[in-house]
Amino acid sequence: MERLVLLLPLLFLLAEARWCAHDKKGICEVPNIGGWCFHDKKTAEFSCDEDNYCRNQSTLAGKTNVAGCFTKNGDIRCCCNVGQLCNPQLVFQQPEIRSTSGQKCSYLYEDPREETVIYKDCQEKWCMAFMHNIPEKGSPILVHRGCESRFLLKHVQSKEMDSEYKNNSMWRSTEVVFNHPRCSEIVNDSVAWVNETQRQCLDIDYKGPDGEPLKGKICCCRGTDNCNADFKWKDPAIRLDTVWPTGPKNGALSVPTVSTMCVVFAAFAVSLGFV
């Protein structure tokens, strides 16, 4: 029983986690205790501190709910562990570098059958829009516009809430985005800059929550403020095999999440006779 008492707090710590913006994955997950979100103001990198830059800073050891930047030899590297998606907010920490700060993105949900829901503009490295139809004949096109990382986090939170409380099915309509290429793949280096903006759309065919055939379009851009505001259903687009010529890949979480690690650890503990 003594071993059980020692184990449960550790499992609790593993279950606590925070999300960070990530250049390639869109979002990534770190432990709430000891995990860091990272941003490099010179290179515009956003990550989960995979190179342990933040973790190796002695001034940050053991600290929580902090955010700040280190300037050394011309580099400006920033760390935070405050709330969710704290590293996109690090662009506003001084010194602010406009060229690596991303841009404002229009943030709203459009359904022609209802009043458009408009939120305050967000600011991130990538602006995006997800457009899709619904099974009904002659159905309108529904449009989500926003910031990539925030969109993906909202999807994950909705799915987790529905799994636990059975009261949030919003994730069902956005699961397809989570399982398709990220903006960094859709708008790769070969896409030309036009009027200080890079932009590209991806057409997708997929099955809805009930197996019904649907069509969608994922559009991404960066450069000018609100570049995602004018993406339209008829915009030219590439196909999935252009981005993933060898077939589908995993979504944002290609490595075990912290919550998954908790389950694995619990199973391991049981196998050792701790519980």
CSV table of C-alpha atoms in Angstrom, one decimal:
chain,number,residue,atom,x,y,z
A,1,MET,CA,0.0,0.0,0.0
A,2,GLU,CA,2.9,2.3,0.7
A,3,ARG,CA,4.1,2.0,-2.9
A,4,LEU,CA,0.6,2.9,-4.1
A,5,VAL,CA,0.7,6.2,-2.1
A,6,LEU,CA,4.0,7.1,-3.7
A,7,LEU,CA,2.8,6.2,-7.2
A,8,LEU,CA,-0.5,8.1,-7.4
A,9,PRO,CA,1.0,11.6,-7.1
A,10,LEU,CA,3.4,10.8,-9.9
A,11,LEU,CA,0.5,9.7,-12.1
A,12,PHE,CA,-1.3,12.9,-11.3
A,13,LEU,CA,1.6,15.0,-12.4
A,14,LEU,CA,1.9,13.0,-15.6
A,15,ALA,CA,-1.7,13.7,-16.4
A,16,GLU,CA,-1.3,17.4,-16.1
A,17,ALA,CA,-0.1,18.9,-19.4
A,18,ARG,CA,0.0,22.0,-21.5
A,19,TRP,CA,-0.1,22.7,-25.3
A,20,CYS,CA,2.4,24.7,-27.3
A,21,ALA,CA,2.5,26.0,-30.9
A,22,HIS,CA,4.8,23.9,-33.1
A,23,ASP,CA,6.2,24.8,-36.5
A,24,LYS,CA,5.8,21.4,-38.1
A,25,LYS,CA,3.1,19.6,-36.0
A,26,GLY,CA,0.9,22.7,-35.5
A,27,ILE,CA,0.7,21.9,-31.7
A,28,CYS,CA,2.6,19.7,-29.3
A,29,GLU,CA,2.1,18.7,-25.7
A,30,VAL,CA,4.5,19.0,-22.7
A,31,PRO,CA,4.2,18.1,-19.0
A,32,ASN,CA,2.7,20.9,-16.9
A,33,ILE,CA,5.6,20.5,-14.4
A,34,GLY,CA,9.0,20.8,-16.0
A,35,GLY,CA,7.7,21.2,-19.6
A,36,TRP,CA,8.4,24.4,-21.7
A,37,CYS,CA,7.1,26.1,-24.8
A,38,PHE,CA,9.8,27.7,-26.9
A,39,HIS,CA,10.2,30.5,-29.4
A,40,ASP,CA,13.3,31.8,-31.2
A,41,LYS,CA,12.7,35.4,-32.3
A,42,LYS,CA,15.5,35.2,-34.9
A,43,THR,CA,14.5,32.1,-36.7
A,44,ALA,CA,10.7,32.3,-36.0
A,45,GLU,CA,10.8,28.7,-34.5
A,46,PHE,CA,8.0,27.6,-32.3
A,47,SER,CA,8.3,24.2,-30.5
A,48,CYS,CA,8.1,22.2,-27.3
A,49,ASP,CA,11.7,22.8,-26.4
A,50,GLU,CA,12.9,19.6,-28.0
A,51,ASP,CA,16.5,20.8,-27.8
A,52,ASN,CA,16.1,21.4,-24.1
A,53,TYR,CA,17.1,25.1,-24.3
A,54,CYS,CA,14.6,26.2,-21.7
A,55,ARG,CA,15.1,23.1,-19.5
A,56,ASN,CA,18.8,23.8,-19.4
A,57,GLN,CA,18.4,27.4,-18.1
A,58,SER,CA,19.4,27.4,-14.4
A,59,THR,CA,17.3,30.6,-13.8
A,60,LEU,CA,14.2,28.7,-14.9
A,61,ALA,CA,14.7,25.6,-12.8
A,62,GLY,CA,11.6,24.7,-10.8
A,63,LYS,CA,9.7,27.8,-11.9
A,64,THR,CA,6.1,27.8,-13.2
A,65,ASN,CA,3.9,30.4,-14.7
A,66,VAL,CA,6.7,32.4,-16.2
A,67,ALA,CA,7.5,33.8,-19.6
A,68,GLY,CA,10.5,35.7,-20.9
A,69,CYS,CA,13.4,35.9,-23.4
A,70,PHE,CA,17.2,35.4,-23.2
A,71,THR,CA,19.4,37.6,-25.4
A,72,LYS,CA,22.9,36.3,-26.0
A,73,ASN,CA,25.4,36.6,-28.8
A,74,GLY,CA,22.7,38.1,-31.0
A,75,ASP,CA,20.2,35.3,-30.4
A,76,ILE,CA,16.9,36.0,-28.8
A,77,ARG,CA,15.3,32.8,-27.4
A,78,CYS,CA,12.2,32.7,-25.3
A,79,CYS,CA,10.5,30.3,-22.9
A,80,CYS,CA,7.2,30.0,-21.2
A,81,ASN,CA,5.0,27.7,-19.2
A,82,VAL,CA,1.9,29.8,-18.7
A,83,GLY,CA,-1.5,28.4,-19.7
A,84,GLN,CA,-2.1,27.0,-23.2
A,85,LEU,CA,-0.3,28.1,-26.4
A,86,CYS,CA,1.9,30.6,-24.5
A,87,ASN,CA,4.7,30.7,-27.1
A,88,PRO,CA,2.8,32.6,-29.8
A,89,GLN,CA,2.4,35.3,-27.2
A,90,LEU,CA,6.2,35.5,-26.8
A,91,VAL,CA,6.4,37.5,-30.0
A,92,PHE,CA,5.1,40.5,-28.0
A,93,GLN,CA,7.9,40.2,-25.4
A,94,GLN,CA,10.6,42.8,-26.0
A,95,PRO,CA,12.4,43.1,-28.2
A,96,GLU,CA,9.6,42.5,-30.7
A,97,ILE,CA,10.8,41.5,-34.2
A,98,ARG,CA,8.1,42.2,-36.8
A,99,SER,CA,9.5,39.9,-39.4
A,100,THR,CA,9.2,36.8,-37.2
A,101,SER,CA,6.1,37.8,-35.2
A,102,GLY,CA,3.6,36.3,-37.6
A,103,GLN,CA,0.5,38.3,-38.6
A,104,LYS,CA,-3.1,38.9,-37.4
A,105,CYS,CA,-5.6,36.3,-38.6
A,106,SER,CA,-9.3,36.6,-39.1
A,107,TYR,CA,-11.0,34.4,-36.5
A,108,LEU,CA,-14.7,33.5,-37.2
A,109,TYR,CA,-17.2,30.8,-38.1
A,110,GLU,CA,-19.4,31.3,-41.1
A,111,ASP,CA,-22.6,29.3,-41.6
A,112,PRO,CA,-24.9,31.0,-44.2
A,113,ARG,CA,-28.0,29.6,-42.3
A,114,GLU,CA,-27.0,31.5,-39.2
A,115,GLU,CA,-25.4,34.7,-38.0
A,116,THR,CA,-21.6,34.7,-38.4
A,117,VAL,CA,-19.7,34.2,-35.1
A,118,ILE,CA,-16.8,36.7,-35.0
A,119,TYR,CA,-14.0,36.5,-32.5
A,120,LYS,CA,-11.1,38.9,-31.9
A,121,ASP,CA,-8.3,38.5,-34.4
A,122,CYS,CA,-5.6,36.1,-33.3
A,123,GLN,CA,-1.9,36.3,-34.2
A,124,GLU,CA,0.3,33.4,-35.1
A,125,LYS,CA,2.8,32.2,-37.7
A,126,TRP,CA,0.1,30.6,-39.8
A,127,CYS,CA,-3.4,31.8,-40.7
A,128,MET,CA,-5.8,29.3,-42.0
A,129,ALA,CA,-9.4,28.6,-43.3
A,130,PHE,CA,-11.2,25.3,-43.3
A,131,MET,CA,-14.2,25.1,-45.7
A,132,HIS,CA,-16.5,22.1,-46.1
A,133,ASN,CA,-20.0,21.0,-47.2
A,134,ILE,CA,-22.5,18.9,-45.3
A,135,PRO,CA,-24.5,15.9,-46.5
A,136,GLU,CA,-27.7,17.7,-47.1
A,137,LYS,CA,-28.5,18.3,-50.8
A,138,GLY,CA,-27.7,21.8,-51.9
A,139,SER,CA,-26.1,22.5,-48.5
A,140,PRO,CA,-24.1,25.7,-47.9
A,141,ILE,CA,-20.4,25.8,-47.4
A,142,LEU,CA,-19.4,26.2,-43.8
A,143,VAL,CA,-16.1,28.1,-43.1
A,144,HIS,CA,-13.8,28.2,-40.1
A,145,ARG,CA,-11.2,31.0,-40.2
A,146,GLY,CA,-8.4,31.4,-37.6
A,147,CYS,CA,-4.9,30.6,-36.4
A,148,GLU,CA,-3.6,27.1,-37.1
A,149,SER,CA,-2.4,26.3,-33.5
A,150,ARG,CA,-5.5,27.7,-31.9
A,151,PHE,CA,-7.8,25.8,-34.3
A,152,LEU,CA,-6.0,22.5,-33.6
A,153,LEU,CA,-6.1,23.1,-29.8
A,154,LYS,CA,-9.8,23.8,-29.9
A,155,HIS,CA,-10.3,20.5,-31.8
A,156,VAL,CA,-8.3,18.5,-29.2
A,157,GLN,CA,-10.1,20.1,-26.3
A,158,SER,CA,-13.5,19.5,-27.8
A,159,LYS,CA,-12.6,15.8,-28.4
A,160,GLU,CA,-11.3,15.4,-24.9
A,161,MET,CA,-14.4,17.0,-23.4
A,162,ASP,CA,-16.7,14.9,-25.5
A,163,SER,CA,-14.8,11.7,-24.5
A,164,GLU,CA,-15.2,12.6,-20.8
A,165,TYR,CA,-18.6,14.3,-20.6
A,166,LYS,CA,-20.3,13.3,-23.9
A,167,ASN,CA,-21.3,16.9,-24.4
A,168,ASN,CA,-19.2,18.3,-27.2
A,169,SER,CA,-19.3,16.9,-30.7
A,170,MET,CA,-17.7,19.9,-32.4
A,171,TRP,CA,-14.5,17.9,-33.0
A,172,ARG,CA,-16.3,15.5,-35.4
A,173,SER,CA,-16.4,18.2,-38.1
A,174,THR,CA,-12.7,19.2,-37.6
A,175,GLU,CA,-11.1,15.8,-37.2
A,176,VAL,CA,-10.3,15.7,-40.9
A,177,VAL,CA,-8.1,18.8,-40.5
A,178,PHE,CA,-6.2,17.3,-37.6
A,179,ASN,CA,-5.5,14.2,-39.7
A,180,HIS,CA,-4.3,16.1,-42.8
A,181,PRO,CA,-1.2,18.2,-43.6
A,182,ARG,CA,-0.2,21.2,-41.6
A,183,CYS,CA,0.2,24.7,-43.1
A,184,SER,CA,4.0,24.3,-43.2
A,185,GLU,CA,3.4,21.3,-45.6
A,186,ILE,CA,0.6,22.9,-47.6
A,187,VAL,CA,2.5,26.2,-48.1
A,188,ASN,CA,6.1,24.9,-48.5
A,189,ASP,CA,9.2,26.8,-49.6
A,190,SER,CA,8.3,26.4,-53.3
A,191,VAL,CA,5.2,28.5,-53.0
A,192,ALA,CA,5.9,32.0,-54.3
A,193,TRP,CA,5.4,35.1,-52.3
A,194,VAL,CA,3.0,37.5,-54.0
A,195,ASN,CA,2.3,40.9,-52.5
A,196,GLU,CA,4.3,39.9,-49.4
A,197,THR,CA,2.1,36.9,-48.8
A,198,GLN,CA,2.5,33.1,-49.2
A,199,ARG,CA,-0.8,31.3,-49.7
A,200,GLN,CA,-2.1,27.9,-50.9
A,201,CYS,CA,-5.2,25.7,-50.6
A,202,LEU,CA,-5.5,21.9,-50.4
A,203,ASP,CA,-8.7,20.1,-51.7
A,204,ILE,CA,-9.7,17.0,-49.8
A,205,ASP,CA,-12.3,14.3,-50.2
A,206,TYR,CA,-13.3,12.5,-47.0
A,207,LYS,CA,-16.0,10.8,-45.1
A,208,GLY,CA,-18.0,12.5,-42.4
A,209,PRO,CA,-18.8,11.2,-38.9
A,210,ASP,CA,-21.5,8.9,-40.3
A,211,GLY,CA,-19.5,7.7,-43.3
A,212,GLU,CA,-21.1,10.2,-45.7
A,213,PRO,CA,-18.8,11.5,-48.6
A,214,LEU,CA,-17.8,15.1,-48.1
A,215,LYS,CA,-15.6,17.7,-49.7
A,216,GLY,CA,-13.3,20.1,-47.9
A,217,LYS,CA,-10.6,22.7,-48.5
A,218,ILE,CA,-7.8,23.6,-46.1
A,219,CYS,CA,-6.2,27.0,-46.9
A,220,CYS,CA,-3.1,28.5,-45.3
A,221,CYS,CA,-1.3,31.8,-45.6
A,222,ARG,CA,1.3,34.0,-43.9
A,223,GLY,CA,2.7,37.5,-44.5
A,224,THR,CA,0.0,40.1,-44.4
A,225,ASP,CA,-2.6,40.7,-41.7
A,226,ASN,CA,-5.9,38.9,-42.2
A,227,CYS,CA,-4.6,37.1,-45.3
A,228,ASN,CA,-7.1,34.3,-44.5
A,229,ALA,CA,-10.1,36.6,-44.7
A,230,ASP,CA,-10.7,36.2,-48.4
A,231,PHE,CA,-10.2,32.5,-49.0
A,232,LYS,CA,-13.1,31.1,-51.1
A,233,TRP,CA,-14.4,27.7,-52.0
A,234,LYS,CA,-13.5,28.3,-55.7
A,235,ASP,CA,-9.9,29.2,-55.0
A,236,PRO,CA,-7.4,27.0,-56.9
A,237,ALA,CA,-5.9,24.2,-54.8
A,238,ILE,CA,-3.5,21.3,-54.9
A,239,ARG,CA,-4.4,17.7,-54.1
A,240,LEU,CA,-3.3,15.5,-51.2
A,241,ASP,CA,-0.9,13.4,-53.2
A,242,THR,CA,1.1,16.5,-54.0
A,243,VAL,CA,1.8,17.1,-50.3
A,244,TRP,CA,2.0,13.4,-49.2
A,245,PRO,CA,3.0,11.5,-52.4
A,246,THR,CA,3.6,8.3,-50.4
A,247,GLY,CA,0.3,8.3,-48.5
A,248,PRO,CA,-1.3,9.7,-45.3
A,249,LYS,CA,0.8,10.5,-42.3
A,250,ASN,CA,-0.2,10.9,-38.6
A,251,GLY,CA,-1.7,14.0,-37.3
A,252,ALA,CA,-0.1,16.6,-35.1
A,253,LEU,CA,0.6,14.1,-32.3
A,254,SER,CA,3.0,11.7,-34.0
A,255,VAL,CA,4.5,10.9,-30.6
A,256,PRO,CA,2.6,9.8,-27.5
A,257,THR,CA,0.8,12.6,-25.7
A,258,VAL,CA,1.3,13.2,-22.0
A,259,SER,CA,-2.1,11.7,-21.3
A,260,THR,CA,-1.1,8.6,-23.3
A,261,MET,CA,2.1,8.4,-21.4
A,262,CYS,CA,0.1,8.4,-18.1
A,263,VAL,CA,-1.9,5.4,-19.3
A,264,VAL,CA,1.3,3.5,-20.4
A,265,PHE,CA,3.0,4.3,-17.1
A,266,ALA,CA,0.0,3.1,-15.2
A,267,ALA,CA,0.0,-0.2,-17.1
A,268,PHE,CA,3.8,-0.5,-16.5
A,269,ALA,CA,3.2,0.1,-12.7
A,270,VAL,CA,0.6,-2.6,-12.6
A,271,SER,CA,2.9,-5.1,-14.3
A,272,LEU,CA,5.5,-4.4,-11.6
A,273,GLY,CA,3.0,-5.0,-8.8
A,274,PHE,CA,2.9,-1.4,-7.6
A,275,VAL,CA,-0.9,-1.3,-7.9
